[in-house]
Short mmCIF file of N, CA and C in Angstrom, two decimals:
data_model
loop_
_atom_site.label_atom_id
_atom_site.label_comp_id
_atom_site.label_asym_id
_atom_site.label_seq_id
_atom_site.Cartn_x
_atom_site.Cartn_y
_atom_site.Cartn_z
N THR Z 43 -76.61 9.38 1.07
CA THR Z 43 -74.87 9.26 1.36
C THR Z 43 -75.24 7.29 0.87
N MET Z 44 -73.62 7.15 0.23
CA MET Z 44 -74.18 4.99 -0.12
C MET Z 44 -73.30 4.09 1.55
N PRO Z 45 -73.87 3.61 1.85
CA PRO Z 45 -73.82 2.42 3.09
C PRO Z 45 -72.65 1.71 2.43
N SER Z 46 -71.88 1.88 3.92
CA SER Z 46 -70.28 1.48 3.70
C SER Z 46 -70.36 0.22 3.52
N LEU Z 47 -71.72 -0.43 4.13
CA LEU Z 47 -71.88 -2.13 4.17
C LEU Z 47 -72.98 -2.40 3.32
N PHE Z 48 -73.00 -3.91 2.59
CA PHE Z 48 -74.07 -4.08 2.11
C PHE Z 48 -74.64 -5.78 2.87
N GLU Z 49 -75.81 -5.84 2.61
CA GLU Z 49 -76.08 -7.27 3.04
C GLU Z 49 -76.07 -8.18 1.57
N TYR Z 50 -75.74 -9.43 2.27
CA TYR Z 50 -75.76 -10.72 0.87
C TYR Z 50 -75.86 -11.68 1.88
N ALA Z 51 -76.74 -12.78 1.30
CA ALA Z 51 -77.24 -13.66 1.27
C ALA Z 51 -76.15 -15.08 1.15
N VAL Z 52 -75.33 -15.44 1.93
CA VAL Z 52 -74.48 -16.72 1.18
C VAL Z 52 -75.06 -17.84 1.25
N VAL Z 53 -74.76 -18.78 0.66
CA VAL Z 53 -75.61 -20.46 0.47
C VAL Z 53 -73.95 -20.94 -0.11
N GLY Z 54 -73.79 -22.07 1.15
CA GLY Z 54 -72.44 -22.69 0.82
C GLY Z 54 -72.91 -24.28 1.84
N ARG Z 55 -72.39 -24.97 1.35
CA ARG Z 55 -71.76 -26.30 1.85
C ARG Z 55 -70.28 -27.69 1.71
N LYS Z 56 -70.15 -28.18 2.41
CA LYS Z 56 -69.24 -28.89 2.45
C LYS Z 56 -68.91 -29.54 1.31
N ARG Z 57 -67.45 -29.57 0.19
CA ARG Z 57 -67.85 -30.29 -0.89
C ARG Z 57 -67.95 -31.66 -0.39
N PRO Z 58 -69.23 -32.40 -1.53
CA PRO Z 58 -69.69 -33.82 -1.31
C PRO Z 58 -68.62 -34.92 -1.97
N THR Z 59 -68.58 -35.94 -0.24
CA THR Z 59 -67.03 -37.02 -0.68
C THR Z 59 -67.73 -38.44 -0.48
N ASP Z 60 -67.25 -39.35 -0.74
CA ASP Z 60 -68.11 -40.62 -0.94
C ASP Z 60 -68.16 -40.75 0.89
N ALA Z 61 -67.66 -40.32 2.20
CA ALA Z 61 -68.47 -40.37 3.21
C ALA Z 61 -69.41 -39.67 3.48
N ASP Z 62 -70.16 -38.89 2.62
CA ASP Z 62 -70.96 -37.31 3.02
C ASP Z 62 -71.12 -37.60 1.55
N PRO Z 63 -72.14 -38.09 1.19
CA PRO Z 63 -72.31 -37.45 -0.72
C PRO Z 63 -73.52 -36.35 -0.90
N THR Z 64 -74.47 -35.80 0.22
CA THR Z 64 -75.00 -34.81 0.44
C THR Z 64 -74.33 -34.39 1.72
N PRO Z 65 -73.84 -33.21 1.62
CA PRO Z 65 -73.65 -32.42 2.45
C PRO Z 65 -74.99 -31.67 2.91
N LYS Z 66 -75.20 -30.89 4.14
CA LYS Z 66 -75.85 -29.61 4.16
C LYS Z 66 -76.00 -28.77 4.21
N VAL Z 67 -76.31 -28.04 3.53
CA VAL Z 67 -76.04 -26.76 3.13
C VAL Z 67 -76.91 -25.32 3.84
N TYR Z 68 -75.93 -24.41 4.40
CA TYR Z 68 -75.80 -23.80 4.88
C TYR Z 68 -76.46 -22.45 4.58
N ARG Z 69 -77.06 -21.45 4.52
CA ARG Z 69 -77.07 -20.20 4.16
C ARG Z 69 -77.51 -19.07 5.58
N MET Z 70 -76.42 -17.85 5.24
CA MET Z 70 -76.00 -17.28 6.48
C MET Z 70 -76.42 -16.05 5.62
N ARG Z 71 -76.95 -14.96 5.84
CA ARG Z 71 -77.17 -12.94 5.75
C ARG Z 71 -75.91 -12.70 6.43
N ILE Z 72 -75.11 -12.00 5.35
CA ILE Z 72 -74.02 -11.66 6.20
C ILE Z 72 -73.68 -9.64 5.64
N PHE Z 73 -72.80 -8.98 6.80
CA PHE Z 73 -73.18 -7.44 6.05
C PHE Z 73 -71.41 -7.39 5.32
N ALA Z 74 -71.46 -7.26 4.64
CA ALA Z 74 -69.79 -6.80 4.42
C ALA Z 74 -69.68 -5.52 3.16
N PRO Z 75 -68.85 -5.26 3.46
CA PRO Z 75 -68.21 -4.27 1.87
C PRO Z 75 -69.15 -4.24 0.60
N ASP Z 76 -68.23 -5.56 0.73
CA ASP Z 76 -68.30 -6.48 -1.04
C ASP Z 76 -68.26 -7.50 -1.34
N HIS Z 77 -69.26 -8.58 -1.89
CA HIS Z 77 -69.49 -10.05 -1.94
C HIS Z 77 -68.17 -10.49 -1.80
N ILE Z 78 -66.91 -10.73 -1.74
CA ILE Z 78 -65.56 -11.41 -1.89
C ILE Z 78 -65.59 -10.86 -0.20
N ARG Z 79 -66.02 -9.90 0.21
CA ARG Z 79 -65.78 -10.53 2.07
C ARG Z 79 -66.35 -11.22 2.38
N ALA Z 80 -67.74 -10.86 2.10
CA ALA Z 80 -69.13 -12.03 2.40
C ALA Z 80 -68.93 -13.28 2.28
N LYS Z 81 -68.15 -13.79 1.66
CA LYS Z 81 -67.64 -15.16 1.10
C LYS Z 81 -66.44 -15.38 1.81
N SER Z 82 -65.81 -14.12 2.94
CA SER Z 82 -64.62 -14.56 3.66
C SER Z 82 -65.30 -14.77 5.22
N ARG Z 83 -66.43 -13.77 5.46
CA ARG Z 83 -67.15 -14.36 6.29
C ARG Z 83 -68.01 -15.03 6.79
N PHE Z 84 -68.20 -15.31 5.41
CA PHE Z 84 -69.24 -17.31 5.52
C PHE Z 84 -68.80 -17.82 5.82
N PHE Z 85 -66.93 -18.11 5.37
CA PHE Z 85 -66.25 -19.18 5.78
C PHE Z 85 -65.68 -18.95 7.10
N TYR Z 86 -65.95 -17.72 7.53
CA TYR Z 86 -65.31 -17.84 9.50
C TYR Z 86 -66.21 -17.97 10.28
N PHE Z 87 -67.48 -17.86 9.49
CA PHE Z 87 -68.69 -18.77 10.63
C PHE Z 87 -68.98 -20.26 10.73
N LEU Z 88 -68.72 -20.83 8.90
CA LEU Z 88 -69.07 -21.78 8.68
C LEU Z 88 -68.14 -23.02 9.38
N ARG Z 89 -67.31 -22.10 9.61
CA ARG Z 89 -65.99 -22.99 11.19
C ARG Z 89 -66.32 -22.98 11.97
N LYS Z 90 -66.92 -22.19 12.63
CA LYS Z 90 -67.41 -22.43 13.89
C LYS Z 90 -68.43 -22.94 14.41
N VAL Z 91 -69.50 -23.54 12.84
CA VAL Z 91 -70.17 -24.36 13.15
C VAL Z 91 -70.37 -25.51 12.52
N VAL Z 92 -69.37 -25.92 11.69
CA VAL Z 92 -68.94 -27.05 11.62
C VAL Z 92 -67.52 -27.40 10.73
N LYS Z 93 -66.95 -28.31 11.49
CA LYS Z 93 -65.14 -28.85 11.47
C LYS Z 93 -65.39 -28.87 9.59
N THR Z 94 -64.91 -27.51 9.13
CA THR Z 94 -64.60 -26.90 7.57
C THR Z 94 -63.22 -26.11 7.52
N LYS Z 95 -62.90 -26.15 5.75
CA LYS Z 95 -62.36 -24.88 5.99
C LYS Z 95 -62.79 -25.16 4.50
N LYS Z 96 -61.28 -23.77 3.67
CA LYS Z 96 -62.31 -23.02 3.01
C LYS Z 96 -62.18 -24.04 1.79
N THR Z 97 -61.02 -24.52 1.69
CA THR Z 97 -60.42 -25.33 0.43
C THR Z 97 -61.49 -27.30 0.29
N THR Z 98 -62.56 -26.73 1.83
CA THR Z 98 -62.99 -28.38 1.69
C THR Z 98 -64.60 -27.89 1.27
N CYS Z 99 -64.74 -26.20 1.03
CA CYS Z 99 -65.83 -25.41 1.03
C CYS Z 99 -66.26 -25.59 -0.40
N ASP Z 100 -68.13 -25.96 -0.59
CA ASP Z 100 -68.66 -24.90 -2.05
C ASP Z 100 -69.66 -23.48 -1.65
N ILE Z 101 -69.36 -22.73 -2.70
CA ILE Z 101 -70.32 -21.69 -2.28
C ILE Z 101 -71.47 -21.87 -3.51
N LEU Z 102 -72.49 -22.06 -3.32
CA LEU Z 102 -73.35 -21.79 -4.31
C LEU Z 102 -73.99 -20.99 -4.64
N SER Z 103 -73.87 -19.64 -4.10
CA SER Z 103 -74.57 -18.37 -4.62
C SER Z 103 -74.48 -17.49 -3.54
N VAL Z 104 -74.05 -15.98 -3.98
CA VAL Z 104 -74.21 -15.07 -2.90
C VAL Z 104 -74.72 -14.43 -3.35
N ASN Z 105 -75.80 -13.74 -3.09
CA ASN Z 105 -76.71 -12.71 -3.42
C ASN Z 105 -77.08 -11.09 -2.27
N GLN Z 106 -77.17 -10.47 -3.39
CA GLN Z 106 -77.07 -9.09 -2.80
C GLN Z 106 -78.47 -8.97 -1.96
N ILE Z 107 -79.03 -8.47 -0.73
CA ILE Z 107 -79.97 -7.92 0.18
C ILE Z 107 -80.21 -7.43 -0.41
N PHE Z 108 -81.46 -6.97 -0.43
CA PHE Z 108 -81.79 -4.79 -0.94
C PHE Z 108 -83.38 -4.57 -0.15
N GLU Z 109 -83.37 -3.37 0.24
CA GLU Z 109 -84.32 -2.96 0.98
C GLU Z 109 -85.92 -3.13 0.52
N LYS Z 110 -86.78 -3.80 0.92
CA LYS Z 110 -87.89 -3.94 -0.01
C LYS Z 110 -88.93 -1.93 0.09
N ARG Z 111 -88.27 -1.32 1.30
CA ARG Z 111 -88.77 0.30 0.78
C ARG Z 111 -87.30 0.74 2.16
N PRO Z 112 -86.37 1.59 0.86
CA PRO Z 112 -85.94 1.66 1.86
C PRO Z 112 -85.75 3.69 2.22
N ASN Z 113 -86.93 4.07 2.33
CA ASN Z 113 -87.11 4.91 2.48
C ASN Z 113 -88.11 5.67 3.50
N LEU Z 114 -88.45 4.13 4.45
CA LEU Z 114 -89.75 3.84 5.54
C LEU Z 114 -88.49 4.10 6.82
N VAL Z 115 -88.12 5.20 7.14
CA VAL Z 115 -87.74 4.50 9.08
C VAL Z 115 -88.14 4.03 9.68
N GLN Z 116 -87.36 2.81 9.98
CA GLN Z 116 -87.58 1.96 11.31
C GLN Z 116 -86.54 1.78 12.22
N ASN Z 117 -87.26 1.48 13.37
CA ASN Z 117 -86.44 0.97 14.55
C ASN Z 117 -86.28 -0.71 13.97
N TYR Z 118 -84.30 -0.87 14.43
CA TYR Z 118 -83.63 -2.14 13.91
C TYR Z 118 -83.46 -2.92 15.74
N GLY Z 119 -83.64 -3.61 15.93
CA GLY Z 119 -82.76 -4.37 17.30
C GLY Z 119 -82.30 -5.06 16.57
N ILE Z 120 -80.59 -5.25 17.33
CA ILE Z 120 -79.76 -6.07 16.98
C ILE Z 120 -79.19 -6.56 18.18
N VAL Z 121 -78.61 -8.11 17.80
CA VAL Z 121 -78.41 -9.24 18.96
C VAL Z 121 -76.67 -9.26 18.38
N LEU Z 122 -75.74 -9.17 19.10
CA LEU Z 122 -74.64 -9.05 18.81
C LEU Z 122 -73.74 -9.45 20.08
N ARG Z 123 -72.32 -10.29 19.03
CA ARG Z 123 -71.76 -10.90 20.84
C ARG Z 123 -70.51 -10.32 19.92
N TYR Z 124 -69.17 -9.69 21.33
CA TYR Z 124 -68.10 -9.31 20.24
C TYR Z 124 -67.08 -9.46 21.97
N ASP Z 125 -65.85 -9.57 21.48
CA ASP Z 125 -64.32 -9.68 21.89
C ASP Z 125 -64.23 -8.47 22.36
N SER Z 126 -64.46 -8.43 23.84
CA SER Z 126 -63.79 -7.18 24.21
C SER Z 126 -62.25 -7.19 24.87
N ARG Z 127 -61.82 -6.63 26.12
CA ARG Z 127 -60.72 -6.77 26.47
C ARG Z 127 -60.10 -7.82 27.16
N SER Z 128 -61.54 -7.91 27.91
CA SER Z 128 -61.38 -8.77 29.53
C SER Z 128 -61.99 -10.36 28.85
N GLY Z 129 -62.76 -10.27 27.95
CA GLY Z 129 -63.64 -11.50 27.70
C GLY Z 129 -64.53 -11.04 26.20
N THR Z 130 -65.98 -12.19 26.72
CA THR Z 130 -66.59 -11.83 24.46
C THR Z 130 -68.16 -11.75 25.87
N HIS Z 131 -69.13 -10.82 24.95
CA HIS Z 131 -70.46 -10.62 25.84
C HIS Z 131 -71.18 -10.58 24.44
N ASN Z 132 -72.55 -10.65 25.56
CA ASN Z 132 -73.69 -10.79 24.19
C ASN Z 132 -73.91 -9.42 24.81
N ILE Z 133 -74.73 -8.72 23.31
CA ILE Z 133 -75.55 -7.50 23.50
C ILE Z 133 -76.26 -6.89 22.53
N TYR Z 134 -77.39 -6.77 22.99
CA TYR Z 134 -78.87 -6.27 22.25
C TYR Z 134 -79.12 -4.52 22.27
N LYS Z 135 -79.06 -4.15 21.15
CA LYS Z 135 -78.72 -2.61 20.99
C LYS Z 135 -80.38 -1.97 20.23
N GLU Z 136 -80.62 -0.99 19.60
CA GLU Z 136 -81.09 -0.59 18.70
C GLU Z 136 -81.13 0.42 18.48
N PHE Z 137 -81.25 0.83 17.05
CA PHE Z 137 -80.93 2.21 16.36
C PHE Z 137 -82.52 2.64 15.25
N ARG Z 138 -82.04 3.63 14.75
CA ARG Z 138 -83.91 4.11 14.49
C ARG Z 138 -82.49 4.88 13.03
N ASP Z 139 -83.00 3.32 11.72
CA ASP Z 139 -82.44 4.26 10.19
C ASP Z 139 -83.33 3.35 9.11
N THR Z 140 -83.40 4.18 8.04
CA THR Z 140 -84.37 3.71 7.16
C THR Z 140 -83.82 1.81 6.77
N THR Z 141 -82.42 1.75 6.35
CA THR Z 141 -82.69 0.65 6.39
C THR Z 141 -81.47 -0.30 7.08
N ARG Z 142 -81.81 -1.60 7.30
CA ARG Z 142 -80.79 -2.69 7.68
C ARG Z 142 -79.23 -2.63 7.86
N CYS Z 143 -78.83 -1.79 6.04
CA CYS Z 143 -77.82 -1.79 6.58
C CYS Z 143 -76.95 -0.28 7.37
N GLY Z 144 -78.09 -0.03 7.13
CA GLY Z 144 -77.62 2.17 7.49
C GLY Z 144 -77.76 1.13 9.52
N ALA Z 145 -78.49 0.32 9.90
CA ALA Z 145 -78.94 0.32 11.30
C ALA Z 145 -77.23 -0.66 11.69
N VAL Z 146 -76.46 -1.60 11.10
CA VAL Z 146 -75.59 -2.56 11.04
C VAL Z 146 -74.39 -1.63 11.46
N SER Z 147 -74.02 -0.35 9.95
CA SER Z 147 -72.82 0.44 9.79
C SER Z 147 -73.69 1.78 11.22
N GLN Z 148 -74.55 1.88 11.93
CA GLN Z 148 -74.45 2.46 12.76
C GLN Z 148 -74.17 1.61 14.05
N LEU Z 149 -74.37 0.64 14.42
CA LEU Z 149 -73.70 -0.72 15.24
C LEU Z 149 -72.21 -0.57 15.30
N TYR Z 150 -71.51 -0.32 14.37
CA TYR Z 150 -70.67 -0.76 13.83
C TYR Z 150 -69.80 0.18 14.87
N MET Z 151 -69.87 1.63 14.42
CA MET Z 151 -69.20 3.20 15.12
C MET Z 151 -69.70 3.01 16.21
N ASP Z 152 -70.70 2.71 17.24
CA ASP Z 152 -71.63 2.80 17.99
C ASP Z 152 -70.40 1.57 18.87
N MET Z 153 -70.53 1.07 18.52
CA MET Z 153 -69.14 -0.21 19.47
C MET Z 153 -67.66 0.57 19.64
N ALA Z 154 -67.42 0.78 18.18
CA ALA Z 154 -66.20 1.40 17.66
C ALA Z 154 -66.01 2.42 19.11
N GLY Z 155 -66.55 3.40 18.89
CA GLY Z 155 -66.61 4.79 20.36
C GLY Z 155 -66.96 4.55 21.60
N ARG Z 156 -68.00 3.05 21.99
CA ARG Z 156 -68.34 3.39 23.15
C ARG Z 156 -67.60 2.38 23.69
N HIS Z 157 -67.62 1.27 23.36
CA HIS Z 157 -66.59 -0.46 23.56
C HIS Z 157 -64.95 -0.11 22.61
N ARG Z 158 -64.78 0.31 22.04
CA ARG Z 158 -63.69 0.54 21.52
C ARG Z 158 -63.51 -0.77 20.82
N ALA Z 159 -64.45 -1.85 20.46
CA ALA Z 159 -64.77 -3.09 19.66
C ALA Z 159 -64.60 -2.91 17.93
N ARG Z 160 -63.45 -3.70 17.09
CA ARG Z 160 -63.06 -3.75 15.73
C ARG Z 160 -64.69 -4.11 14.80
N PHE Z 161 -64.41 -4.32 13.73
CA PHE Z 161 -65.10 -5.18 12.92
C PHE Z 161 -65.08 -6.39 13.12
N ARG Z 162 -63.89 -6.71 12.94
CA ARG Z 162 -63.14 -8.43 12.78
C ARG Z 162 -64.06 -8.44 14.45
N ASN Z 163 -63.81 -8.12 15.90
CA ASN Z 163 -64.66 -8.46 16.64
C ASN Z 163 -65.52 -8.61 17.48
N ILE Z 164 -67.26 -8.51 16.28
CA ILE Z 164 -68.22 -8.15 16.75
C ILE Z 164 -69.19 -9.53 15.44
N GLN Z 165 -69.97 -9.84 16.01
CA GLN Z 165 -70.21 -11.02 15.50
C GLN Z 165 -71.79 -10.76 15.34
N ILE Z 166 -72.58 -10.55 14.15
CA ILE Z 166 -74.25 -10.11 14.56
C ILE Z 166 -74.77 -11.20 14.38
N ILE Z 167 -75.76 -11.69 15.06
CA ILE Z 167 -76.75 -13.02 15.35
C ILE Z 167 -78.24 -12.76 14.35
N ASP Z 168 -78.53 -10.99 14.75
CA ASP Z 168 -80.09 -10.95 14.66
C ASP Z 168 -80.01 -9.38 14.14
N VAL Z 169 -80.73 -9.12 13.38
CA VAL Z 169 -80.96 -8.03 13.26
C VAL Z 169 -82.60 -7.96 12.69
N LYS Z 170 -83.07 -7.24 13.70
CA LYS Z 170 -84.74 -7.37 13.36
C LYS Z 170 -85.44 -6.33 13.56
N SER Z 171 -86.55 -5.70 12.65
CA SER Z 171 -87.58 -4.93 12.82
C SER Z 171 -88.09 -4.58 14.15
N VAL Z 172 -88.20 -3.33 14.98
CA VAL Z 172 -89.29 -3.23 15.71
C VAL Z 172 -90.37 -2.67 16.33
N ALA Z 173 -91.32 -3.04 16.59
CA ALA Z 173 -92.08 -1.57 16.26
C ALA Z 173 -92.08 -0.61 17.40
N ALA Z 174 -93.13 0.12 16.88
CA ALA Z 174 -92.00 1.49 17.97
C ALA Z 174 -92.60 0.80 20.11
N SER Z 175 -93.68 0.76 19.70
CA SER Z 175 -94.18 0.01 21.14
C SER Z 175 -93.63 -0.72 21.92
N ASP Z 176 -92.67 -1.84 20.58
CA ASP Z 176 -91.32 -2.99 21.64
C ASP Z 176 -90.36 -2.39 22.26
N CYS Z 177 -90.19 -1.60 21.66
CA CYS Z 177 -88.86 -0.82 21.78
C CYS Z 177 -88.15 -0.85 23.26
N LYS Z 178 -86.81 -0.91 23.45
CA LYS Z 178 -86.58 -1.01 24.46
C LYS Z 178 -86.81 0.21 25.76
N ARG Z 179 -85.58 1.27 24.68
CA ARG Z 179 -85.67 2.40 24.92
C ARG Z 179 -86.43 3.31 24.73
N LYS Z 180 -87.35 3.93 25.19
CA LYS Z 180 -87.97 5.25 24.25
C LYS Z 180 -87.12 6.42 24.46
N GLY Z 181 -86.66 6.90 23.10
CA GLY Z 181 -86.13 8.29 23.38
C GLY Z 181 -87.27 9.17 22.70
#
């Protein structure tokens, strides 16, 4: 089956001004259904880092990231924060999948089922491949 989410590398910065002719460039790996929503998520996260908005930013590039070996099953450790009804929580979860996008799709389904957390309430901080010996929960 085709994954519902894809991974994009979005690179952008604040638009150069007289006060700041060479602004800092930011690169983020974003999981989204398409490149348009990846740009939207990029602006959302950039607002949390720098005082900026969509009209004062430039997107330099949006590239889809593909898996090197999409037929190899791996363990993925995902660090995320999410807003529940009572507050914001940091979580580490592990999933077994053939791709990072597949693992993240599993994460969103799991968070919706266990915690009633929606896509908009979840912020993925890090996705790492984890060796079987380093997994927190041996299954």
